[in-house]
């Protein structure tokens, strides 16, 4: 396991949330559509996901998955699986084909 890759927050308007965080905290837009946006800061990425389409979560970048993991390919070609910790918090394990 590497580092925390990103934190995802649920919002009504992912594009507006990304714009606000970019304007106020100097982030760089990596991706945006109607259901989610993704921005890069110096030390971490943040996702803004539309309520009801993705869960709020935090993500760890990994190099490999275990054989038990149900891995899905996302539209940005990342591979990931979502899990819950013992306290019910959702986390994602994510692998990038190439760095953004």
XYZ file of N, CA and C in Angstrom:
300
model
N 0.837 -1.173 0.000
C 0.000 0.000 0.000
C 0.885 1.240 0.000
N 0.524 2.205 -0.786
C 1.315 3.427 -0.892
C 0.778 4.494 0.052
N 0.153 5.488 -0.508
C -0.305 6.640 0.264
C -1.801 6.840 0.056
N -2.352 7.733 0.838
C -3.740 8.121 0.583
C -3.735 8.874 -0.737
N -4.542 8.420 -1.661
C -4.578 8.990 -3.003
C -5.562 10.152 -3.093
N -6.771 9.934 -2.582
C -7.759 11.008 -2.643
C -8.829 10.831 -1.574
N -9.576 11.900 -1.399
C -10.753 11.919 -0.529
C -11.909 12.335 -1.413
N -13.048 11.648 -1.285
C -14.221 11.975 -2.091
C -15.337 12.475 -1.183
N -15.873 13.628 -1.532
C -16.978 14.233 -0.797
C -18.224 14.243 -1.667
N -19.382 13.996 -1.074
C -20.658 14.055 -1.794
C -21.137 15.500 -1.850
N -21.510 15.943 -3.045
C -21.991 17.309 -3.269
C -23.145 17.276 -4.269
N -23.901 18.346 -4.326
C -24.987 18.450 -5.312
C -24.450 18.754 -6.711
N -23.379 19.559 -6.783
C -22.858 20.022 -8.068
C -21.334 19.833 -8.096
N -20.855 18.706 -8.652
C -19.417 18.431 -8.667
C -18.580 19.500 -9.371
N -19.100 20.075 -10.448
C -18.344 21.104 -11.176
C -18.184 22.361 -10.332
N -19.250 22.789 -9.678
C -19.179 23.986 -8.829
C -18.247 23.758 -7.643
N -18.298 22.561 -7.055
C -17.417 22.253 -5.923
C -15.959 22.296 -6.359
N -15.656 21.701 -7.513
C -14.278 21.723 -8.012
C -13.822 23.152 -8.258
N -14.666 23.955 -8.873
C -14.311 25.353 -9.138
C -14.023 26.107 -7.853
N -14.851 25.904 -6.842
C -14.654 26.598 -5.573
C -13.324 26.199 -4.935
N -13.030 24.908 -4.890
C -11.775 24.452 -4.285
C -10.558 24.886 -5.111
N -10.685 24.910 -6.418
C -9.591 25.389 -7.271
C -9.338 26.865 -7.008
N -10.405 27.655 -6.972
C -10.273 29.101 -6.745
C -9.729 29.422 -5.361
N -10.131 28.663 -4.359
C -9.760 28.992 -2.983
C -8.505 28.293 -2.478
N -8.114 27.184 -3.106
C -6.972 26.429 -2.601
C -5.987 26.020 -3.697
N -6.095 26.646 -4.861
C -5.128 26.467 -5.952
C -4.982 25.025 -6.413
N -6.087 24.342 -6.581
C -6.047 22.994 -7.130
C -6.011 23.035 -8.647
N -5.747 21.883 -9.246
C -5.719 21.747 -10.705
C -6.782 20.722 -11.104
N -7.632 21.077 -12.048
C -8.685 20.183 -12.505
C -8.087 19.029 -13.312
N -8.425 17.797 -12.918
C -7.986 16.603 -13.636
C -9.098 16.012 -14.482
N -10.355 16.107 -13.981
C -11.482 15.502 -14.686
C -12.768 16.139 -14.175
N -13.759 16.235 -15.053
C -15.062 16.739 -14.618
C -16.138 16.263 -15.593
N -17.251 15.746 -15.035
C -18.446 15.476 -15.815
C -19.652 15.757 -14.913
N -20.827 15.337 -15.315
C -22.028 15.660 -14.545
C -22.107 14.965 -13.191
N -21.395 13.841 -13.020
C -21.527 13.074 -11.776
C -20.333 13.167 -10.849
N -19.163 13.581 -11.372
C -18.014 13.735 -10.481
C -16.939 14.608 -11.098
N -16.143 15.189 -10.217
C -14.982 15.973 -10.639
C -13.797 15.548 -9.784
N -12.604 15.822 -10.289
C -11.381 15.351 -9.651
C -10.347 16.456 -9.747
N -9.767 16.864 -8.618
C -8.760 17.914 -8.633
C -7.509 17.465 -7.887
N -6.389 18.047 -8.284
C -5.081 17.713 -7.711
C -4.564 18.894 -6.899
N -4.107 18.615 -5.704
C -3.379 19.580 -4.898
C -1.943 19.095 -4.825
N -1.097 19.833 -4.182
C 0.311 19.454 -4.080
C 0.480 18.083 -3.417
N -0.342 17.792 -2.404
C -0.128 16.578 -1.610
C -1.231 15.528 -1.709
N -2.354 15.834 -2.350
C -3.467 14.883 -2.391
C -4.451 15.300 -3.482
N -5.283 14.376 -3.897
C -6.363 14.682 -4.830
C -7.686 14.686 -4.061
N -8.667 15.417 -4.599
C -10.022 15.398 -4.046
C -11.000 15.126 -5.166
N -11.987 14.299 -4.861
C -13.082 14.038 -5.791
C -14.343 14.631 -5.191
N -15.195 15.133 -6.060
C -16.500 15.619 -5.647
C -17.508 14.806 -6.429
N -18.269 13.994 -5.710
C -19.181 13.046 -6.348
C -20.621 13.461 -6.107
N -21.441 13.251 -7.100
C -22.854 13.609 -6.984
C -23.536 12.674 -5.999
N -24.290 13.250 -5.095
C -25.000 12.454 -4.101
C -25.842 11.394 -4.784
N -25.740 10.165 -4.294
C -26.524 9.058 -4.833
C -25.841 8.284 -5.952
N -24.729 8.805 -6.496
C -24.047 8.091 -7.576
C -22.758 7.407 -7.117
N -22.093 7.980 -6.138
C -20.861 7.424 -5.585
C -20.897 7.645 -4.072
N -20.257 6.799 -3.310
C -20.216 7.030 -1.862
C -19.098 7.994 -1.483
N -19.284 8.718 -0.385
C -18.174 9.470 0.194
C -17.161 8.438 0.668
N -15.873 8.699 0.436
C -14.848 7.705 0.771
C -13.465 8.339 0.768
N -12.488 7.573 1.185
C -11.084 7.929 1.008
C -10.442 6.768 0.270
N -9.348 7.045 -0.449
C -8.760 6.018 -1.306
C -7.256 5.890 -1.091
N -6.803 4.660 -1.141
C -5.382 4.346 -1.091
C -4.951 3.869 -2.472
N -3.840 4.381 -2.961
C -3.290 3.874 -4.213
C -2.547 2.572 -3.919
N -2.794 1.569 -4.737
C -2.142 0.270 -4.574
C -1.486 -0.134 -5.891
N -0.569 -1.065 -5.797
C 0.073 -1.597 -7.000
C -0.625 -2.857 -7.484
N -1.256 -3.597 -6.559
C -1.929 -4.848 -6.896
C -3.173 -5.021 -6.033
N -4.034 -5.917 -6.457
C -5.227 -6.281 -5.703
C -5.087 -7.724 -5.255
N -5.849 -8.097 -4.237
C -5.843 -9.497 -3.827
C -6.792 -10.275 -4.738
N -6.653 -11.577 -4.750
C -7.504 -12.414 -5.589
C -8.968 -12.325 -5.183
N -9.244 -11.965 -3.929
C -10.616 -11.866 -3.417
C -11.309 -10.567 -3.823
N -10.535 -9.574 -4.265
C -11.108 -8.266 -4.591
C -11.958 -8.311 -5.851
N -13.098 -7.660 -5.803
C -13.956 -7.485 -6.967
C -13.554 -6.157 -7.616
N -12.701 -6.226 -8.620
C -12.109 -5.037 -9.225
C -12.930 -4.584 -10.427
N -13.178 -3.278 -10.499
C -13.924 -2.708 -11.617
C -13.062 -1.677 -12.329
N -13.285 -1.545 -13.631
C -12.611 -0.516 -14.421
C -13.539 0.685 -14.513
N -13.018 1.859 -14.186
C -13.790 3.098 -14.272
C -13.607 3.730 -15.644
N -14.437 4.718 -15.931
C -14.386 5.372 -17.249
C -13.071 6.103 -17.503
N -12.312 6.404 -16.428
C -10.995 7.033 -16.617
C -9.876 5.986 -16.670
N -10.245 4.709 -16.795
C -9.338 3.562 -16.903
C -8.600 3.206 -15.617
N -9.009 3.770 -14.495
C -8.458 3.314 -13.228
C -9.153 2.014 -12.854
N -8.486 1.219 -12.059
C -9.055 -0.017 -11.519
C -9.248 0.200 -10.033
N -10.377 -0.257 -9.496
C -10.571 -0.074 -8.062
C -11.581 -1.047 -7.484
N -11.561 -1.097 -6.173
C -12.539 -1.843 -5.408
C -12.871 -1.029 -4.170
N -14.122 -1.069 -3.756
C -14.560 -0.370 -2.548
C -14.742 -1.382 -1.434
N -14.354 -0.990 -0.223
C -14.480 -1.844 0.954
C -14.905 -0.998 2.143
N -15.244 -1.663 3.243
C -15.569 -0.961 4.484
C -14.592 -1.388 5.561
N -14.190 -0.401 6.375
C -13.354 -0.740 7.519
C -14.254 -1.270 8.639
N -13.703 -1.735 9.757
C -14.532 -2.311 10.827
C -15.554 -1.338 11.422
N -15.418 -0.036 11.174
C -16.330 0.966 11.730
C -17.338 1.453 10.701
N -17.336 0.847 9.522
C -18.322 1.174 8.499
C -17.910 2.268 7.531
N -16.683 2.800 7.652
C -16.207 3.814 6.719
C -15.833 3.167 5.393
N -16.206 3.805 4.301
C -15.919 3.264 2.979
C -14.547 3.748 2.524
N -13.730 2.790 2.058
C -12.458 3.159 1.455
C -12.330 2.445 0.115
N -11.531 3.026 -0.721
C -11.305 2.502 -2.063
C -9.831 2.138 -2.191
N -9.568 1.052 -2.871
C -8.215 0.713 -3.290
C -8.184 0.991 -4.786
N -7.244 1.815 -5.227
C -7.230 2.265 -6.619
C -5.857 2.052 -7.238
N -5.884 1.676 -8.514
C -4.648 1.486 -9.277
C -4.780 2.273 -10.572
N -3.768 3.070 -10.885
C -3.754 3.869 -12.098
C -2.948 3.157 -13.177
N -3.466 3.095 -14.405
C -2.679 2.511 -15.502
C -1.450 3.363 -15.787
N -1.627 4.652 -15.702
C -0.541 5.624 -15.816
C -0.929 6.797 -14.932
N 0.047 7.488 -14.432
C -0.233 8.639 -13.566
C -0.957 9.725 -14.344
N -1.843 10.426 -13.644
C -2.496 11.604 -14.232
C -1.467 12.693 -14.412
